[in-house]
Amino acid sequence: MRLGFFTIFGTLFGFVLSRGRVSDYDTIAGMFRLTDLHLFGVIGTAIATAGIGLWLIRRGGNRTVTGDPVDVRRKAWQPGVFSGGLVLGAGWALTGACPGTSLVQVGEGKLVAVFTVAGILVGTYVFGRLRSFGDRPGLASEPHPA
Amino acid sequence: MYEALFVTPWPWWVAGPAIGLVVTLLAWLLGKPLGVSTGYGVVCALGSRLSFFRAKEYDERWRLAFVVGLPLGGLIAAWLAGQLSPTLAFGQLDRLTHGSVAAKAVLLFGGGLLVGAGARWAGGCPSGHTIVGVAQGARSSIVATLGFMIAGFAVFNALYLVLGG
């Protein structure tokens, strides 16, 4: 039942991204061409508003409205942050979408976005597979039949 | 009023604060950090035994529940705007690909691969890093965002320079 609340929030986020043209290919293209600065304004004011909101929550003792701890921490430093960022940025340029907006596009009826979503899912899996090489069964860990 | 809320696209000074408000309310009401790309990892964890997807964050079902809402939000927005008509068109990308659905499919799938792998490598995407992470002043998120922007500008402009359109 609690999971349903998260779906409501996802719906709200998708709605806002759509209304704000963030899921529109031409908006992303305009940002990269510097002909439409709309998205810079959106990102900037989103960061500022979220910054104030999260700061107020921290100041209030990092508790939710019902008194539970708030599980929002700074993402820890990891070695791939910049390289991974570049790879994602390249994909962002090719698709005009990120993991969130590609899903919003599908809902809006922009059907070719299913290819973006499929690509992201496969890309996530492939990365996990490459990172799991050390412990894959079948090589050293599996006993060889005599 | 209906027109301004549901039909005319929101100006940046409405859309940005609305996103920030969603981030704040998700933290204040449900105690969780907004993020999307990890949700794709949760899907992978459901169908794979790879050790990478055994990390704690890929066991968080709320991430999947959140992500499921995104297309619903897009659907509702398009429906209320009276623009819900499924299409194979994709804005200016149609000029680049001369409207070929196959070309768009290849480009979007290939780009999606980079987005998915890059997000896992960087530990987040433009939602979790650029909005929530930078809002917290996290160094990792600021560096990741620089990566998104640098490669985004370079690759986008190179693509249109080479292929025209």
Coordinates of C-alpha atoms in Angstrom, one line a residue:
Chain A
M1 CA 0.0 0.0 0.0
R2 CA 2.9 2.3 0.9
L3 CA 4.3 1.7 -2.5
G4 CA 1.3 3.3 -4.0
F5 CA 2.3 6.7 -2.5
F6 CA 5.6 6.4 -4.4
T7 CA 3.7 5.8 -7.7
I8 CA 1.7 8.9 -7.0
F9 CA 4.9 10.9 -6.5
G10 CA 6.3 9.4 -9.8
T11 CA 3.1 10.4 -11.5
L12 CA 3.4 13.9 -10.1
F13 CA 7.1 14.2 -11.2
G14 CA 6.3 12.9 -14.7
F15 CA 3.4 15.4 -15.0
V16 CA 5.6 18.3 -13.9
L17 CA 8.4 17.3 -16.3
S18 CA 5.9 17.1 -19.2
R19 CA 4.2 20.4 -18.4
G20 CA 7.6 22.1 -18.1
R21 CA 8.7 20.9 -21.6
V22 CA 11.5 18.9 -20.0
S23 CA 10.5 15.8 -21.9
D24 CA 10.4 17.6 -25.2
Y25 CA 13.3 16.7 -27.6
D26 CA 13.3 20.2 -29.1
T27 CA 13.8 21.8 -25.6
I28 CA 16.9 19.7 -25.1
A29 CA 18.1 20.5 -28.6
G30 CA 17.5 24.2 -27.9
M31 CA 19.6 24.0 -24.8
F32 CA 22.5 22.3 -26.5
R33 CA 22.3 24.9 -29.4
L34 CA 21.9 27.7 -26.8
T35 CA 18.9 28.9 -28.7
D36 CA 16.4 28.1 -26.0
L37 CA 17.6 28.8 -22.4
H38 CA 14.3 27.5 -20.9
L39 CA 15.9 24.3 -19.5
F40 CA 18.7 26.2 -17.8
G41 CA 16.0 28.2 -15.9
V42 CA 14.1 25.1 -15.0
I43 CA 17.2 23.2 -13.7
G44 CA 18.5 26.3 -11.9
T45 CA 15.3 27.1 -10.1
A46 CA 14.7 23.3 -9.4
I47 CA 18.1 23.1 -7.7
A48 CA 17.5 26.3 -5.7
T49 CA 14.0 25.2 -4.6
A50 CA 15.1 21.7 -3.7
G51 CA 18.1 23.1 -1.9
I52 CA 16.0 25.3 0.3
G53 CA 13.5 22.5 0.9
L54 CA 16.1 19.9 1.9
W55 CA 17.9 22.5 4.0
L56 CA 14.7 23.2 6.0
I57 CA 14.2 19.4 6.5
R58 CA 17.8 19.0 7.7
R59 CA 17.3 22.0 10.1
G60 CA 14.2 20.4 11.4
G61 CA 16.2 17.3 12.5
N62 CA 15.9 15.3 9.3
R63 CA 12.6 13.8 10.2
T64 CA 9.6 13.2 8.0
V65 CA 6.2 14.6 8.8
T66 CA 5.4 11.4 10.7
G67 CA 8.7 11.4 12.6
D68 CA 10.6 8.8 10.6
P69 CA 14.2 9.5 9.6
V70 CA 14.8 11.1 6.2
D71 CA 17.0 8.9 4.0
V72 CA 18.4 11.7 1.8
R73 CA 22.2 11.8 1.9
R74 CA 24.8 13.3 -0.3
K75 CA 25.8 10.8 -3.0
A76 CA 29.3 9.5 -2.0
W77 CA 32.2 10.1 -4.3
Q78 CA 32.9 7.2 -6.6
P79 CA 35.7 6.9 -9.3
G80 CA 33.3 6.8 -12.3
V81 CA 31.5 10.0 -11.5
F82 CA 33.1 12.1 -14.3
S83 CA 33.7 9.4 -16.9
G84 CA 30.2 8.0 -16.3
G85 CA 28.9 11.5 -16.5
L86 CA 30.5 12.0 -19.9
V87 CA 29.0 8.7 -21.2
L88 CA 25.5 9.7 -20.0
G89 CA 25.9 13.1 -21.5
A90 CA 26.8 11.6 -24.9
G91 CA 23.6 9.5 -24.6
W92 CA 21.6 12.5 -23.5
A93 CA 22.8 14.3 -26.7
L94 CA 21.8 11.4 -29.0
T95 CA 18.4 10.7 -27.4
G96 CA 17.4 14.1 -26.1
A97 CA 16.3 12.2 -23.0
C98 CA 17.4 11.0 -19.6
P99 CA 16.2 8.0 -17.6
G100 CA 13.2 9.9 -16.3
T101 CA 12.1 11.9 -19.4
S102 CA 12.3 8.9 -21.7
L103 CA 9.5 7.2 -19.6
V104 CA 7.5 10.4 -19.6
Q105 CA 7.8 10.6 -23.4
V106 CA 6.3 7.1 -23.7
G107 CA 3.4 8.1 -21.6
E108 CA 2.9 11.2 -23.7
G109 CA 2.5 9.0 -26.8
K110 CA 5.9 9.6 -28.4
L111 CA 6.2 6.0 -29.3
V112 CA 9.8 5.9 -30.5
A113 CA 10.9 6.7 -27.0
V114 CA 10.3 3.0 -26.2
F115 CA 13.7 2.5 -28.0
T116 CA 15.3 4.9 -25.6
V117 CA 13.8 3.2 -22.6
A118 CA 14.9 -0.2 -23.9
G119 CA 18.4 1.1 -24.5
I120 CA 18.7 2.5 -21.0
L121 CA 17.5 -0.8 -19.5
V122 CA 20.0 -2.8 -21.6
G123 CA 22.8 -0.3 -20.9
T124 CA 22.1 -0.6 -17.2
Y125 CA 22.2 -4.4 -17.4
V126 CA 25.4 -4.5 -19.5
F127 CA 27.2 -2.2 -17.1
G128 CA 26.1 -4.5 -14.2
R129 CA 27.3 -7.5 -16.1
L130 CA 30.7 -6.0 -16.8
R131 CA 31.1 -5.1 -13.1
S132 CA 30.1 -8.6 -12.0
F133 CA 32.8 -10.4 -13.9
G134 CA 34.8 -11.3 -10.9
D135 CA 32.1 -13.5 -9.3
R136 CA 30.5 -15.1 -12.4
P137 CA 30.2 -18.8 -12.0
G138 CA 31.5 -21.0 -14.8
L139 CA 35.2 -20.1 -14.5
A140 CA 37.4 -20.6 -11.5
S141 CA 34.6 -20.9 -9.0
E142 CA 32.8 -23.8 -10.6
P143 CA 34.3 -27.3 -10.0
H144 CA 35.4 -28.9 -13.2
P145 CA 34.0 -32.3 -14.0
A146 CA 36.8 -34.9 -13.9
Chain B
M1 CA -6.9 29.0 -15.5
Y2 CA -7.3 25.6 -16.9
E3 CA -5.5 26.7 -20.0
A4 CA -2.5 28.1 -18.0
L5 CA -2.2 25.0 -15.8
F6 CA -2.9 22.2 -18.2
V7 CA -2.6 23.3 -21.8
T8 CA 0.0 26.1 -22.2
P9 CA 3.6 24.8 -21.3
W10 CA 4.8 26.1 -18.0
P11 CA 7.4 28.8 -18.0
W12 CA 10.7 27.9 -16.4
W13 CA 10.0 29.8 -13.2
V14 CA 7.0 27.6 -12.6
A15 CA 8.4 24.3 -13.8
G16 CA 11.7 24.5 -11.9
P17 CA 10.2 25.4 -8.5
A18 CA 7.5 22.7 -9.1
I19 CA 10.3 20.1 -9.5
G20 CA 12.0 21.3 -6.4
L21 CA 8.8 21.1 -4.5
V22 CA 8.3 17.5 -5.6
V23 CA 11.8 16.7 -4.4
T24 CA 11.1 18.4 -1.0
L25 CA 7.7 16.7 -0.5
L26 CA 9.1 13.3 -1.4
A27 CA 11.7 13.7 1.3
W28 CA 9.4 15.3 3.9
L29 CA 6.4 13.0 3.5
L30 CA 8.1 9.7 2.5
G31 CA 11.7 10.2 3.6
K32 CA 13.3 9.3 0.2
P33 CA 15.6 11.0 -2.2
L34 CA 14.2 11.5 -5.7
G35 CA 16.0 9.6 -8.4
V36 CA 15.2 7.6 -11.5
S37 CA 18.1 5.7 -12.9
T38 CA 18.5 3.3 -9.9
G39 CA 15.0 2.2 -10.7
Y40 CA 16.3 0.7 -13.9
G41 CA 18.8 -1.3 -11.8
V42 CA 15.9 -2.5 -9.6
V43 CA 14.3 -3.9 -12.8
C44 CA 17.6 -5.7 -13.6
A45 CA 17.8 -7.0 -10.1
L46 CA 14.4 -8.7 -10.5
G47 CA 15.5 -10.7 -13.5
S48 CA 19.2 -11.3 -12.9
R49 CA 21.5 -12.8 -10.3
L50 CA 24.5 -10.7 -11.1
S51 CA 26.3 -9.6 -8.0
F52 CA 26.3 -5.9 -9.1
F53 CA 22.5 -5.8 -8.7
R54 CA 22.7 -7.4 -5.3
A55 CA 23.7 -4.0 -3.8
K56 CA 21.2 -2.6 -1.3
E57 CA 19.8 0.2 -3.5
Y58 CA 18.6 -2.3 -6.2
D59 CA 16.5 -4.0 -3.6
E60 CA 14.5 -0.9 -2.9
R61 CA 11.1 -1.6 -4.4
W62 CA 9.9 2.0 -3.8
R63 CA 12.2 3.1 -6.6
L64 CA 10.3 0.9 -9.0
A65 CA 7.0 2.1 -7.8
F66 CA 8.1 5.7 -8.3
V67 CA 9.4 5.0 -11.8
V68 CA 6.2 3.3 -12.9
G69 CA 4.4 6.6 -12.2
L70 CA 6.5 8.6 -14.7
P71 CA 4.7 7.5 -17.9
L72 CA 1.4 7.9 -16.1
G73 CA 2.3 11.5 -15.4
G74 CA 3.2 12.0 -19.1
L75 CA -0.1 10.4 -20.1
I76 CA -2.2 12.5 -17.8
A77 CA -0.4 15.7 -18.9
A78 CA -0.9 15.0 -22.6
W79 CA -4.5 14.0 -22.0
L80 CA -5.5 17.1 -20.0
A81 CA -3.8 19.2 -22.7
G82 CA -5.9 17.5 -25.3
Q83 CA -2.7 16.4 -27.1
L84 CA -2.9 12.6 -26.5
S85 CA -2.4 11.2 -30.0
P86 CA 0.3 8.5 -30.2
T87 CA 2.8 9.4 -32.9
L88 CA 6.1 8.2 -34.3
A89 CA 7.2 11.9 -34.8
F90 CA 10.0 13.1 -32.6
G91 CA 10.5 16.8 -33.0
Q92 CA 13.7 18.1 -34.6
L93 CA 15.2 14.6 -34.6
D94 CA 12.9 13.9 -37.6
R95 CA 14.9 16.4 -39.7
L96 CA 18.2 14.7 -38.8
T97 CA 16.8 11.2 -39.6
H98 CA 14.6 12.4 -42.5
G99 CA 11.7 10.9 -40.6
S100 CA 13.0 7.4 -40.8
V101 CA 11.6 5.4 -37.9
A102 CA 14.4 2.8 -38.3
A103 CA 17.1 5.5 -38.1
K104 CA 15.4 7.0 -35.0
A105 CA 15.1 3.6 -33.4
V106 CA 18.9 2.9 -33.9
L107 CA 19.9 6.4 -32.6
L108 CA 17.6 6.3 -29.6
F109 CA 18.4 2.7 -28.6
G110 CA 22.2 3.3 -29.0
G111 CA 22.0 6.6 -27.1
G112 CA 19.9 4.8 -24.5
L113 CA 22.7 2.3 -24.0
L114 CA 25.1 5.1 -23.2
V115 CA 22.5 6.7 -20.8
G116 CA 21.9 3.5 -18.9
A117 CA 25.6 2.5 -18.6
G118 CA 26.7 6.0 -17.9
A119 CA 24.1 6.5 -15.2
R120 CA 25.4 3.4 -13.3
W121 CA 29.0 4.4 -13.8
A122 CA 28.3 7.9 -12.5
G123 CA 26.0 6.7 -9.8
G124 CA 23.1 8.8 -10.9
C125 CA 21.3 10.7 -13.6
P126 CA 20.1 14.3 -14.2
S127 CA 17.4 13.8 -11.5
G128 CA 19.4 12.2 -8.7
H129 CA 22.7 14.0 -9.4
T130 CA 21.9 17.3 -11.1
I131 CA 18.8 18.3 -9.1
V132 CA 18.9 16.4 -5.7
G133 CA 22.7 16.0 -5.5
V134 CA 23.6 19.5 -6.5
A135 CA 20.9 20.9 -4.3
Q136 CA 22.7 19.2 -1.4
G137 CA 26.1 20.6 -2.6
A138 CA 27.5 17.1 -3.1
R139 CA 30.9 17.2 -4.9
S140 CA 30.2 13.9 -6.7
S141 CA 26.9 15.3 -8.1
I142 CA 28.5 18.6 -9.3
V143 CA 31.3 16.7 -11.1
A144 CA 28.8 14.3 -12.7
T145 CA 26.7 17.2 -13.9
L146 CA 29.8 18.8 -15.4
G147 CA 30.3 15.5 -17.3
F148 CA 26.6 15.4 -18.5
M149 CA 26.9 19.0 -19.8
I150 CA 30.3 18.8 -21.4
A151 CA 29.6 15.6 -23.3
G152 CA 26.0 16.7 -24.0
F153 CA 27.1 19.9 -25.7
A154 CA 30.0 18.3 -27.6
V155 CA 28.2 15.3 -28.9
F156 CA 25.0 17.1 -29.8
N157 CA 26.7 19.8 -31.8
A158 CA 29.1 17.2 -33.4
L159 CA 26.1 15.1 -34.4
Y160 CA 24.3 17.9 -36.2
L161 CA 27.5 19.2 -37.7
V162 CA 28.3 15.9 -39.3
L163 CA 24.7 14.8 -40.2
G164 CA 23.3 18.2 -40.8
G165 CA 19.6 19.0 -40.1

